[in-house]
Each structure stands twice: as C-alpha cells, then as structure tokens.
Coordinates of C-alpha atoms and ligand atoms in Angstrom, one line a residue:
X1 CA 14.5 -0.7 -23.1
X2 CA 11.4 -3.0 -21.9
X3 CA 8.7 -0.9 -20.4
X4 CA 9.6 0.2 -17.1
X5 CA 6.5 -1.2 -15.3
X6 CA 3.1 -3.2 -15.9
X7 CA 1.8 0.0 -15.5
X8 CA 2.6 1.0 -18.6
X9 CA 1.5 -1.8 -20.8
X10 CA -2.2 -1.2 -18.5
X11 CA -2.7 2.2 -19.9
X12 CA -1.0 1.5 -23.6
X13 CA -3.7 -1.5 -23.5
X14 CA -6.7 0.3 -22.5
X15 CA -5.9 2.9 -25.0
X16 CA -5.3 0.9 -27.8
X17 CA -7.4 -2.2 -27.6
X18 CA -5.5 -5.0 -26.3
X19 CA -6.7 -5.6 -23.1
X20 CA -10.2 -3.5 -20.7
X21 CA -10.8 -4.3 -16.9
X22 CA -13.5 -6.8 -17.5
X23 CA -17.7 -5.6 -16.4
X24 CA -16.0 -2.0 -16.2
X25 CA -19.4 -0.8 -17.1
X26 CA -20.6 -1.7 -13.4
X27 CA -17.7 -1.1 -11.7
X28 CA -15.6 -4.1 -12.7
X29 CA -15.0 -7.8 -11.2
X30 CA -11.5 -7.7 -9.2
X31 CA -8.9 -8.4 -11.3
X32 CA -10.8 -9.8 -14.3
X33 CA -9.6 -8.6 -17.9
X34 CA -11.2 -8.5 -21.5
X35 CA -9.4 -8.9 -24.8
X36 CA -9.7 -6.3 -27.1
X37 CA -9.6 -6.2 -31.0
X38 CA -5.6 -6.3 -30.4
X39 CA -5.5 -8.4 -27.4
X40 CA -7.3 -11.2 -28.9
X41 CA -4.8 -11.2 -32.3
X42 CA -1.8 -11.4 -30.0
X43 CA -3.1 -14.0 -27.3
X44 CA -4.0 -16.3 -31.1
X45 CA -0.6 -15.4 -31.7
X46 CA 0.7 -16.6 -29.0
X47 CA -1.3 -19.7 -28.6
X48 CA -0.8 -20.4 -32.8
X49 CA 3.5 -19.9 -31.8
X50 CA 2.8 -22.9 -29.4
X51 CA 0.9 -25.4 -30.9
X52 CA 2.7 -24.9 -34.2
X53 CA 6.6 -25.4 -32.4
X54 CA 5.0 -28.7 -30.1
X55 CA 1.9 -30.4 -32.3
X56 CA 3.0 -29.3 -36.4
X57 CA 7.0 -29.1 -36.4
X58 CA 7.4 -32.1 -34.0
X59 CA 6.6 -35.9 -34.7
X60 CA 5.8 -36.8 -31.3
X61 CA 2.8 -34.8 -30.2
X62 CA -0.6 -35.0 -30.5
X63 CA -3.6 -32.3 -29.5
X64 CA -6.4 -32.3 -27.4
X65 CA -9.3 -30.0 -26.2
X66 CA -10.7 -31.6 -23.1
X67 CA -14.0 -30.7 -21.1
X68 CA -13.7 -27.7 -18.4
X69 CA -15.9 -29.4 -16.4
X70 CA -15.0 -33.3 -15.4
X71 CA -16.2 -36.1 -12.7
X72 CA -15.5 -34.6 -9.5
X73 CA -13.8 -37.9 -9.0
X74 CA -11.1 -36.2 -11.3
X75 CA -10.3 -33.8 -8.3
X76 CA -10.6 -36.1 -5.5
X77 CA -7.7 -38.8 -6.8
X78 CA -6.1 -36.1 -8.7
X79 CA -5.1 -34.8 -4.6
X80 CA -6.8 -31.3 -5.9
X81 CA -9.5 -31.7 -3.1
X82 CA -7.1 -32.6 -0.6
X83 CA -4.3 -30.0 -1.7
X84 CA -4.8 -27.5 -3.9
X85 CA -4.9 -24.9 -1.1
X86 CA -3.0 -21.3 -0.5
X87 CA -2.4 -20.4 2.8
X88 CA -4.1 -17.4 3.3
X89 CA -4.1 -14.4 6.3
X90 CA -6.6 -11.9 7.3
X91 CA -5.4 -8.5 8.7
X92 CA -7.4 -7.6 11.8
X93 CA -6.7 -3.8 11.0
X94 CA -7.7 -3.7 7.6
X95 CA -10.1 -6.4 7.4
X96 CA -8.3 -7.5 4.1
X97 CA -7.0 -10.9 3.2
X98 CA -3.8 -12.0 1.9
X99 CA -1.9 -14.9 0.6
X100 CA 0.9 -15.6 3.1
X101 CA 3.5 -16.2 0.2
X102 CA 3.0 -13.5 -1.7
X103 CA 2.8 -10.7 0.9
X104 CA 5.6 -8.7 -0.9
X105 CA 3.5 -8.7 -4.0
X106 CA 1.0 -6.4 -2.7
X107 CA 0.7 -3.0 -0.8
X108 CA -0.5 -2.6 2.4
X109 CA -4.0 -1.1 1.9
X110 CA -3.6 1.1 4.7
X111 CA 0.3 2.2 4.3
X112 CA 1.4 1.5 0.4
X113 CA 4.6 2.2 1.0
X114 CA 4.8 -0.9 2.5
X115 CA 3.7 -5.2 2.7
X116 CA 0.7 -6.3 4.5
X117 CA 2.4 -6.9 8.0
X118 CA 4.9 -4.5 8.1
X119 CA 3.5 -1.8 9.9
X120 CA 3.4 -1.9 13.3
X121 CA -1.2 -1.7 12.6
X122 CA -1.0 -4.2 10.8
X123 CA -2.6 -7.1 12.8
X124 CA -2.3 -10.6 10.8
X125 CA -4.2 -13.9 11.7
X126 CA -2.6 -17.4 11.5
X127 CA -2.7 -18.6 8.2
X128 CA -5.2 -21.3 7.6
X129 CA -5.2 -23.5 4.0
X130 CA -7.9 -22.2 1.4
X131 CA -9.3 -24.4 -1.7
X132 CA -8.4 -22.4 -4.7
X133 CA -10.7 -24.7 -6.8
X134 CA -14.5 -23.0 -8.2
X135 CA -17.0 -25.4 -7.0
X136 CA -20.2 -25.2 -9.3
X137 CA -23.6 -27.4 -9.4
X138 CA -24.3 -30.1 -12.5
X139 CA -28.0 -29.8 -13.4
X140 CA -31.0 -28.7 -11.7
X141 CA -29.9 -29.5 -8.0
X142 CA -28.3 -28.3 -5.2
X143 CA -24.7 -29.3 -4.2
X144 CA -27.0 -29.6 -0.3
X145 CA -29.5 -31.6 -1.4
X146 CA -27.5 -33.8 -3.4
X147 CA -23.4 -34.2 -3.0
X148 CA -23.3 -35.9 -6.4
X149 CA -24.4 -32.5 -8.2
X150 CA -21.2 -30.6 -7.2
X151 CA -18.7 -30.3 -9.6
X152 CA -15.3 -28.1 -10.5
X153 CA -14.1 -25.7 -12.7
X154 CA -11.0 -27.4 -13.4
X155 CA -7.9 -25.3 -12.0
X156 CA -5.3 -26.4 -14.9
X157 CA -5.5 -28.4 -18.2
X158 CA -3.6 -31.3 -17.4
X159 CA -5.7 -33.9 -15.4
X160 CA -7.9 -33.6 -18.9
X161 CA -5.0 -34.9 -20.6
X162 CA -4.3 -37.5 -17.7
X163 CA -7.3 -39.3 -17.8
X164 CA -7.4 -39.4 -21.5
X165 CA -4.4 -40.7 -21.9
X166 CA -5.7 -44.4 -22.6
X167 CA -8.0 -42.9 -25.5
X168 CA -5.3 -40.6 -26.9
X169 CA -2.7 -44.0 -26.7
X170 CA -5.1 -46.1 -28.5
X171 CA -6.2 -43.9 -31.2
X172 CA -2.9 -42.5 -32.0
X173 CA -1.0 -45.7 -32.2
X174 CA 1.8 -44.1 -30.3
X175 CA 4.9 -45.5 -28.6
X176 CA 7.0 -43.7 -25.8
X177 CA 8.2 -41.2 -25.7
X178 CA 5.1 -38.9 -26.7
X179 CA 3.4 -35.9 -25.7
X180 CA 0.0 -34.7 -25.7
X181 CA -0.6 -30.5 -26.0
X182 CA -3.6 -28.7 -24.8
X183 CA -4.8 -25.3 -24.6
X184 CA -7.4 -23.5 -22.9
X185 CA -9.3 -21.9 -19.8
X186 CA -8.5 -22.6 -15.6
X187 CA -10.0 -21.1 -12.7
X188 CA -8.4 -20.6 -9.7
X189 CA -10.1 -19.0 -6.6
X190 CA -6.6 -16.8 -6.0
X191 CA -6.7 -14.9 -2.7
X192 CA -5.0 -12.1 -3.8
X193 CA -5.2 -11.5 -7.5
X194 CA -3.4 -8.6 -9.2
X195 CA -0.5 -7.1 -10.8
X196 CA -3.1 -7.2 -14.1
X197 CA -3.3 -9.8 -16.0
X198 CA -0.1 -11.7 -13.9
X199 CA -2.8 -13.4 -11.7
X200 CA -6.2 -13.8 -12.8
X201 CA -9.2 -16.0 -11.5
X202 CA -9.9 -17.3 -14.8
X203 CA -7.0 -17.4 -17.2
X204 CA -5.4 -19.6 -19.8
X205 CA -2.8 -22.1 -20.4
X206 CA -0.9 -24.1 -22.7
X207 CA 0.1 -27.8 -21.3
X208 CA 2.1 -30.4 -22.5
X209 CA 2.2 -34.3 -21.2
X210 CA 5.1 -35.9 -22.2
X211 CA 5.0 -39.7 -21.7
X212 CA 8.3 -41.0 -21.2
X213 CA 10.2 -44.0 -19.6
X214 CA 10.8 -43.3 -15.9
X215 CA 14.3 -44.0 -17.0
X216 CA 14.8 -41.1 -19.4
X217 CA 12.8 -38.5 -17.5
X218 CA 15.9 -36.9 -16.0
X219 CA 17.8 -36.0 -19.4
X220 CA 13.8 -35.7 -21.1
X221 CA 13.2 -33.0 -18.8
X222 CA 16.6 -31.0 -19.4
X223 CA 15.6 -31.1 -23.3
X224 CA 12.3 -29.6 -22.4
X225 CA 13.8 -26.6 -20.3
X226 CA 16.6 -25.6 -23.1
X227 CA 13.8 -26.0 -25.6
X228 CA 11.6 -23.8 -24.4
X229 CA 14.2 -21.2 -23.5
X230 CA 14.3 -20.9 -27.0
X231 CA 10.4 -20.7 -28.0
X232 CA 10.4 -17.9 -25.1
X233 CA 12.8 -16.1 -27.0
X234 CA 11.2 -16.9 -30.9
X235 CA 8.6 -14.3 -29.0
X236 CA 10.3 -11.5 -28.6
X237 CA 11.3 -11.7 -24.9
X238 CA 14.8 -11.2 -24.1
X239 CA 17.1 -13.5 -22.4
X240 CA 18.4 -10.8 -20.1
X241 CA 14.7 -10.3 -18.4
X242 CA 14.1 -14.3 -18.1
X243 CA 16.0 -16.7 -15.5
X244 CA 15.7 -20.2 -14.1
X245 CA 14.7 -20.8 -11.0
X246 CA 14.8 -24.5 -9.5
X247 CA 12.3 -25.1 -7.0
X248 CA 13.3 -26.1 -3.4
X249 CA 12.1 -29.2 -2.1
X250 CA 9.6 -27.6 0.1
X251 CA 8.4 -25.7 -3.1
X252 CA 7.6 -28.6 -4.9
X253 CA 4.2 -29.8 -6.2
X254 CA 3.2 -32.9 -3.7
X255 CA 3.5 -35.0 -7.6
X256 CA 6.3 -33.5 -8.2
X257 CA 10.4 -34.6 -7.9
X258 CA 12.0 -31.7 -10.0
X259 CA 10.1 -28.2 -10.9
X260 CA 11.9 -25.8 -13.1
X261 CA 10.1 -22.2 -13.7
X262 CA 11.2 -19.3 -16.1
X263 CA 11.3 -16.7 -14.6
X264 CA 10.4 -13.2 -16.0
X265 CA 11.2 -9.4 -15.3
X266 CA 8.3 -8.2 -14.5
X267 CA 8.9 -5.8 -11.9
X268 CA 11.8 -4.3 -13.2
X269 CA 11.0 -1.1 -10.9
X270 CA 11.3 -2.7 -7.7
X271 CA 14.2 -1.8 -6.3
X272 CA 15.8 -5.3 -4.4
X273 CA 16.9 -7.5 -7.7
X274 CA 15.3 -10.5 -6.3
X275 CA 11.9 -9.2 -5.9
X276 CA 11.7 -8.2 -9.9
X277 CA 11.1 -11.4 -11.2
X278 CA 8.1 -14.0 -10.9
X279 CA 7.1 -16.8 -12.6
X280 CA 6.3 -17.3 -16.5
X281 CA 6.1 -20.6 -17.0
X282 CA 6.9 -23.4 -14.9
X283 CA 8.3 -27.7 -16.7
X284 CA 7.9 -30.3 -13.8
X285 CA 8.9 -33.8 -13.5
X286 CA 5.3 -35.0 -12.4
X287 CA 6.9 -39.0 -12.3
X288 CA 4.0 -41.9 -12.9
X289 CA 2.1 -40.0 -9.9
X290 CA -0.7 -38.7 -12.1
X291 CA -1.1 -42.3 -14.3
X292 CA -1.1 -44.1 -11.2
X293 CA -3.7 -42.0 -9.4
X294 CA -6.3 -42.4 -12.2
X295 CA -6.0 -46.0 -12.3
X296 CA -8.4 -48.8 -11.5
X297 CA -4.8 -51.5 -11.3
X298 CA -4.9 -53.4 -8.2
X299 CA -1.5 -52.1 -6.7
X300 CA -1.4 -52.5 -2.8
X301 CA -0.1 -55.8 -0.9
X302 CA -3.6 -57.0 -0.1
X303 CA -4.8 -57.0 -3.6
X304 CA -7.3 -54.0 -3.1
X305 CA -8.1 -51.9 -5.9
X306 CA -5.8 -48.0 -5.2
X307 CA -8.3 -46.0 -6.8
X308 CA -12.0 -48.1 -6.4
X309 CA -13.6 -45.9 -8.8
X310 CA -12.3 -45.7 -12.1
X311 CA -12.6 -48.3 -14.6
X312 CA -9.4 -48.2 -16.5
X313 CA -6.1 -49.3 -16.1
X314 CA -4.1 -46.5 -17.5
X315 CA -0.6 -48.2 -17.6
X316 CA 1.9 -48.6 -20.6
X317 CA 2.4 -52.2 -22.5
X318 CA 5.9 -52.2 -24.0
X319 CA 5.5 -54.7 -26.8
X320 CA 9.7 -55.2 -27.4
X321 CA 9.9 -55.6 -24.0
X322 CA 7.2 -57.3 -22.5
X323 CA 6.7 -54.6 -20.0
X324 CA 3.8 -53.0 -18.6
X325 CA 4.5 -49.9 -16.5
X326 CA 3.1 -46.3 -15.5
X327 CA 5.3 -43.7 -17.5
X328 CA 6.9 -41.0 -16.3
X329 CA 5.5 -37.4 -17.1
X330 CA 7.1 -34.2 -18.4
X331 CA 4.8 -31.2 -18.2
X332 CA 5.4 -27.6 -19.8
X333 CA 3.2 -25.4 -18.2
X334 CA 2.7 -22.4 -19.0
X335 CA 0.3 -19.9 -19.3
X336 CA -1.2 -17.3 -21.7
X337 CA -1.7 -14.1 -20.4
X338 CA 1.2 -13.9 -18.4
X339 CA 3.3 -14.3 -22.0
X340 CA 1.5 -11.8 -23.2
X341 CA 2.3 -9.8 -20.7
X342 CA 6.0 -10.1 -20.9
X343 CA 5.9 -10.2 -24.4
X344 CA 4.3 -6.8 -24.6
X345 CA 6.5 -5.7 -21.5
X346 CA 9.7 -6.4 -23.8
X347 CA 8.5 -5.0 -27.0
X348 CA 8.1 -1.6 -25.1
X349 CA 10.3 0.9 -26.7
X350 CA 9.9 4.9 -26.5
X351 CA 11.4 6.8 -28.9
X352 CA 12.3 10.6 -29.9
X353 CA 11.0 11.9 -33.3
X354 CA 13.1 15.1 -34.6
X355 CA 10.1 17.7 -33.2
X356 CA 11.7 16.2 -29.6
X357 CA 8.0 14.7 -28.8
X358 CA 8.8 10.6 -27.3
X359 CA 6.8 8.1 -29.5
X360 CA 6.0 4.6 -28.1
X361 CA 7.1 1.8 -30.4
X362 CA 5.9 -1.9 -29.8
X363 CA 9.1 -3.7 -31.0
X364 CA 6.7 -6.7 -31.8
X365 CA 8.4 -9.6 -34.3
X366 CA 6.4 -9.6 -37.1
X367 CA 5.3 -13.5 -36.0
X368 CA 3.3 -11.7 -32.8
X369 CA 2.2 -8.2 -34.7
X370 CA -1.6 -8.2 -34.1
X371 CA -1.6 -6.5 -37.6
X372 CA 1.4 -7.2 -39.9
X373 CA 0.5 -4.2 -42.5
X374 CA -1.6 -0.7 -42.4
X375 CA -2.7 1.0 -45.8
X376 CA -3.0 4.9 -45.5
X377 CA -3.8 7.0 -48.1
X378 CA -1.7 10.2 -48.0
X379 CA -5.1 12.3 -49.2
X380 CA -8.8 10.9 -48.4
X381 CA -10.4 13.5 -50.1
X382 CA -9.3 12.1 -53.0
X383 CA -11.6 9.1 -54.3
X384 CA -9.1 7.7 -56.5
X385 CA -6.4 7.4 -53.9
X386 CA -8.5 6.4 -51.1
X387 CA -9.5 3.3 -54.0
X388 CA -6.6 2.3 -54.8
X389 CA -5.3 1.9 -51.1
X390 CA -8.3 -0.4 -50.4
X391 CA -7.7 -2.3 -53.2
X392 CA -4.3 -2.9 -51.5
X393 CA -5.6 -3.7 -48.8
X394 CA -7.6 -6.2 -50.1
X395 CA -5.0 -7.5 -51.8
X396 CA -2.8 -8.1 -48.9
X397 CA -5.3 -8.9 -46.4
X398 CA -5.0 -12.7 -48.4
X399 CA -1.9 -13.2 -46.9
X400 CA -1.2 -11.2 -43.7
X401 CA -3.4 -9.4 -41.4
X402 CA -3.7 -5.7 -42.9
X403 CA -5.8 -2.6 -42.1
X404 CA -6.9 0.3 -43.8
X405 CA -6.7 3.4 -41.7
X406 CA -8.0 6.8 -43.2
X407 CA -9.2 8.5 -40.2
X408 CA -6.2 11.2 -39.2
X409 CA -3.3 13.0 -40.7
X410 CA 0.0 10.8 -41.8
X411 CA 2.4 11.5 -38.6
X412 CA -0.8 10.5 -36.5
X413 CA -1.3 7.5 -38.5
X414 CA 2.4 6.2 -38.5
X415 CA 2.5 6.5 -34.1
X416 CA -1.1 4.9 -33.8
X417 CA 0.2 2.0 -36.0
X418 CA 3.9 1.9 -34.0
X419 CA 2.0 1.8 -30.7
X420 CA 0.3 -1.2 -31.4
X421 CA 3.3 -2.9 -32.9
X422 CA 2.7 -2.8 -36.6
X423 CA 6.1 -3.9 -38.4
X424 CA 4.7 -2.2 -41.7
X425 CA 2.7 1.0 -43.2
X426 CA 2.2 1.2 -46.9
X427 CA 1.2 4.9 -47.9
X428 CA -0.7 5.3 -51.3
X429 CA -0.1 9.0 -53.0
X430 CA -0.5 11.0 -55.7
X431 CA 2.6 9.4 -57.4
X432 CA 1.0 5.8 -57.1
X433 CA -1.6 6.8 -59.8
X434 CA 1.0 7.0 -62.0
X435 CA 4.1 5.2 -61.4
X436 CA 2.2 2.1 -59.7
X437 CA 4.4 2.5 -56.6
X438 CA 4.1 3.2 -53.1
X439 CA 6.0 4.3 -50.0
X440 CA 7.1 1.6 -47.5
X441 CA 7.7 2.6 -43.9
X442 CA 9.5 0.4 -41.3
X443 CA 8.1 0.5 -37.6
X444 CA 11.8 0.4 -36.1
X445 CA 13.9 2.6 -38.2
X446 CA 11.1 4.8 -39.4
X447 CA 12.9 4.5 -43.1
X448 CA 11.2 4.9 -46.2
X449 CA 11.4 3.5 -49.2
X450 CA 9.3 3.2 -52.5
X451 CA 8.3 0.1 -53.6
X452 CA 6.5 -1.4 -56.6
X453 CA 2.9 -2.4 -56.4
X454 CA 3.4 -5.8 -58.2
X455 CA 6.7 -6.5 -55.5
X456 CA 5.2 -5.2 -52.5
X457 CA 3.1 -8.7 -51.2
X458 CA 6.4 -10.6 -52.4
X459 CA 8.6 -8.0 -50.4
X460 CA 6.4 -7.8 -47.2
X461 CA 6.0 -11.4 -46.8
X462 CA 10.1 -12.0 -47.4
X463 CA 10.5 -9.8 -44.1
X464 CA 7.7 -10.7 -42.2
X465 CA 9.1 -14.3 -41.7
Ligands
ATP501 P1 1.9 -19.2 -9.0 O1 3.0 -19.8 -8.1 O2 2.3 -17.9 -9.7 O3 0.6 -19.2 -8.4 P2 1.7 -21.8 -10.1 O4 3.1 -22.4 -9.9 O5 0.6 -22.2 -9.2 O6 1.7 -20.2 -10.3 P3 1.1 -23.6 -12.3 O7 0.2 -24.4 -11.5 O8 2.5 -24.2 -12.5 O9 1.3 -22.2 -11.6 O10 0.5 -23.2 -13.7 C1 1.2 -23.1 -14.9 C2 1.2 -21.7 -15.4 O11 -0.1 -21.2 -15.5 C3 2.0 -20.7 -14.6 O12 3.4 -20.7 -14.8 C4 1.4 -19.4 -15.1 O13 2.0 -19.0 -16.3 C5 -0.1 -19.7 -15.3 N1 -0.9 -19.4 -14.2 C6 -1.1 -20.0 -13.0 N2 -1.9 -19.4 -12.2 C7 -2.3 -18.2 -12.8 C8 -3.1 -17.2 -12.5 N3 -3.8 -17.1 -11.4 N4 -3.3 -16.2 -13.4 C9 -2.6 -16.2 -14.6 N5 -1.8 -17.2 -15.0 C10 -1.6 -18.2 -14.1

C-alpha cells in the first residue's frame, strides 16, 4: 500500500530529515524545499541510479556538467524567449493567480472544496502568456542601462548539452548513435507552484541527448521509453502507480514531433481516476530542431546565414557515407525531486506490531536506503558493549552507509530506523562479548536472526545488492 497522499510523505519528511520548507525560519519562500541529512542520501541515490544505468553500464554515453548561466543568445534561438510561456489567469475575487492548465491542481483559496473558477465568486481574467524563465544581471550593470548584462537562469539542462555538442563530438571521437547525460539545477518562474516538491521554482533534472540518424529516431525513441520503464521500476516504484501517456498534438513542445511522459500516481486520493496521475518524467523526439537552431550553416534559399550569431556549424559528417547532416535527438527528461517523491510515495507501508500500535515502514530497496545498516547496542550503560558496536560500525561504514544509534530504548530504535527505510539493524548484546555474534533484524519481516561477527559484512552486502 503506497502512502495514501503527499501529505504523508510531507510530515514523515519533516520529521525525519529528508526534506524542511526552505527559509522556514522567516516564514518560508512559497514552495521552496531543503534537503535534509536523509533527503540529500536519497536524491545522490537517485541521481548515482541514473548516471550509473546511462554513462557506466552503457558504451554510448558520455557526461557533462554545463554552466547554469549561458549567452542569452542560448535562449533567444533556443525559441525559450519567444515560447517558454504558461498561460496564466488572475481571479478578480481572490486576487490570486493561476495557471490556466492546471486549475484542477489547486484549491480555490476562497472555497477548497473546489478549482479556481468553479464557484459562481470566482471571477477569472483572460489568460495572457507568462515567461517562466529567471532573468538575472551579468556583472556590475543594470539589465536598463545596458541590454547586453541580462542574462537567464537556464530553465532545463539540455540547450547546455545542445550547444556543446561539437566539443563533446570532437573530444569523444564518437560516431552516431550517441548520447550525452547531464544532471543538475533549473529554474522555472512556475505560476502556481505546489503539491510539495511536484513543482518547484528551482529544481533538478537528469537529461539525456541522444544523437541519432533522423532515420532511426522512430524505433530509437521506443527503446528509450521501454528502457526506462524499467530504470523507474529498479527504484522501487511500482508498475501499477506509473502509465504512459502520449502527448496530443497540441500538447507537444513547438521542437517536438512525438512526446511520451510517465506518468505517476500521485494523487491516489482524488477521487476521478484520471485526475490521480501527473507527470514523472517525460522522452521527446526533439528531431534536428535544436542542432539546427544553434548553427551558424547558411541554410535559407538566399544564402543568408539562419542563425547570424553563432560561430559554429553544429552538423554531423558521416565519414562511410560522405554525408553531412543535423541528427535527430532523443531526450529523457526527467526530473529529480519529483522521483523522489514517488519513490518515497511507493515505499510507504504502515504496519501493525503485536501491541496493536501501526508502525510506518519505508519499503526502500536497499540501492535507494539513505542508510543501508544501524548498529544499536542493546545496553549503553555498558562501556564494553557500547565499544564494540562502534567498532562495527566502523567496520561497516567502509562498505555501506551505517549509523550508530544509542539514544533510545530497542523497540524505539527499530521504528525510527523502519521509518526512514533502513533494510538492516544489527543489535550488539551481552551475548556478543562472548560468542562474537550479533542479532540481525530485517526492516520488512521484522525477523531475527543471529549472525557471526566475521560473516556479517559478507552477509549484509550479499542482500543489499
Ligand atoms: P509540467 O508539464 O509538469 O510543467 P514539463 O513537461 O514542462 O512539466 P519538462 O520540461 O519535460 O517538464 O521537464 C522534464 C522534467 O523535469 C519533468 O518531467 C519533471 O520531472 C521535471 N520538472 C519540470 N518542471 C518542474 C518543476 N517546476 N518542479 C519540479 N520538477 C519539474
């Protein structure tokens, strides 16, 4: 049973570390989140899962960490200036503002029970298009007093890995088809941000290029979707609370000739089936648009340069071919927090211990545990126990993430630990002083077993794989 709202996983994160409302201290910044001691180990997690599956066990992609802040001429013939808007409404009742396609995300601030424009108050505007990009100032001038200064935030990894894509090709020694993998932070002015950490002004994602022949793009792309299906899965989230959704027509990107998201359960409380799910990731089929955009290549009838004002030409030369050409791209998109989110949202169990009191079990695999092992000494007033369970601790801690935990009795001990998702607790006793053994506890079953010191790292790392 996934956890029956983000609710939920709000208040288990705030009590256990994973994730705070960000400057809570002076009243918070609308929908912006800090990662905890826990949060951060399961976003690394997350982001390690990733790069491993596409950069290490693959042989056709390479990594890249690109600037957050570009040329503004990366905006301008990327088509962000011109369309990265949302089509936003302001309520003349409430004085709030809303995004027009997302009005049954969000409660009417006057009447919850229902949507901004539902009740007869409610008073909305015409929508009108809204830049969702941050616009920020390069050096000690004014965007006013001189245009040149202003600059972006950038609102998604990829145009970092578009206009290096020369670079990356030259360096690498590639041939089609290839990909190129990045991760890291976007900003994105969102109108109405919410639901936690599902839509954030500054968030994370994890993009891949992949260059391929316009030719194979069609089957290329159908690889990418079934492969990810199954990376989503590696995680921990279930196929039952994920579905594809193909993008209409009028959905799609203005680069874009086939969009395929993931969807996710995430509001499995909402009573109308369709309105549960939104979007996890999404894999388009960006054709040559991108390649083309940022080149300098003379491509119109009269010879004129498309794009005046870059200086490369950031086609393809096929050397068993003789071909030059703009390849097709593939992109993966998807992004951090919102996997997080559903990964904790699936790995929310409760459970009933025999005193009848329900325990909350993160049902984490062992690959996305923040910590794989906790050491707790059965007795802390008693020096030579409490020693010898730091000592296993130590001992572990070179191969798997592992805690040491001394500060309440055992049952207390176990639930914090199966809160947070911890597969395994070791407990050290008086028997381990003398038979070199100690008790092994499983987060699911709640089974014990005893288990020799000199197995134990063996053991654990057998069933942490
Ligand atoms: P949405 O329709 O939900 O606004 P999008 O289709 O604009 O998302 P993309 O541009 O495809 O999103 O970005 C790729 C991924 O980045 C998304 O699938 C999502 O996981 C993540 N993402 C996008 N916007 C946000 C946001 N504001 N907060 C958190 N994650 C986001």
């Amino acid at each position: 049973m996934p956890a029956p709202n983000i609710e939920t996983i709000v208040s288990l994160s705030k009590r256990r570390g994973f994730v705070f409302p960000a400057s809570d201290i002076y009243g918070g910044l609308g929908s912006s989140w800090d990662y905890g001691p826990l949060g951060v180990e399961l976003a690394n997690n997350i982001k390690k899962s990733w790069w491993n599956w596409l950069v290490y066990e693959r042989d056709d992609v390479e990594g890249l960490d690109s600037s957050i802040i570009q040329n503004r001429l990366v905006w301008k013939y990327s088509g962000h200036e011109q369309t990265f808007h949302d089509p936003l409404v302001d309520c003349r009742k409430c004085k709030e503002r809303f995004r027009l396609d997302k009005l049954q995300d969000v409660q009417c601030p006057l009447h919850n029970e229902v949507h901004p424009g539902e009740s007869p108050e409610c008073s909305l505007t015409e929508a009108r298009e809204f830049n969702l990009m941050f616009k920020t100032t390069v050096g000690a001038v004014s965007a006013d007093d001189d245009p040149n200064a202003l600059a972006y935030l950038r609102p998604e990894t990829a145009q970092g890995i578009f206009i290096n894509f020369a670079n990356v090709l030259n360096t690498s020694r590639r041939k089609l088809p290839f990909g190129v993998a990045q991760i890291g932070k976007a900003f994105r002015n969102e109108v109405t941000p919410g639901n936690f950490i599902f839509r954030t002004r500054e968030f994370e994602q994890m993009e891949m290029e992949y260059f391929c022949r316009a030719e194979d793009a069609e089957r290329i792309h159908q690889e990418w979707i079934d492969g990810f299906q199954g990376w989503i899965e590696s995680l921990g989230i279930s196929a039952g609370n994920l579905k594809l959704y193909e993008q209409s027509k009028e959905e799609l990107a203005h680069y874009a000739v086939r969009t395929v998201d993931f969807l996710y359960r995430y509001f499995p409380e909402r009573e109308v089936e369709d309105n549960q799910w939104d979007e996890l990731m999404g894999i388009a089929n960006r054709t040559d648009y991108d390649l083309r955009v940022h080149s300098k290549k003379p491509e119109d009838a009269d010879g004129k340069r498309i794009n005046p004002d870059s200086t490369e030409d950031l086609s393809y030369f096929d050397p068993t071919t003789n071909e030059r050409f703009y390849p097709y791209v593939i992109e993966p998109a998807i992004g951090v927090n919102r996997t997080l989110l559903a990964v904790m949202m699936d790995a929310y169990t409760e459970k009933t211990n025999e005193k009848g009191e329900t325990r909350v079990i993160l049902k984490l695999t062992p690959e996305m545990a923040p910590i794989k092992v906790a050491v707790l000494p059965l007795a802390k007033n008693k020096p030579e126990i409490v020693e010898t369970a730091k000592k296993i601790k130590r001992g572990l801690q070179r191969s798997m993430r592992t805690v040491y935990d001394d500060t309440g009795g055992i049952g207390k001990l176990y639930a914090r630990q199966d809160e947070i998702g911890t597969p395994f607790c070791v407990t050290v006793d008086h028997q381990t002083l003398e038979d070199n053994a100690v008790t092994l506890r499983d987060r699911d079953t709640w089974e014990q077993e005893r288990i020799s010191l000199d197995q134990l790292t063996d053991h654990l790392k057998q069933r942490l794989v």
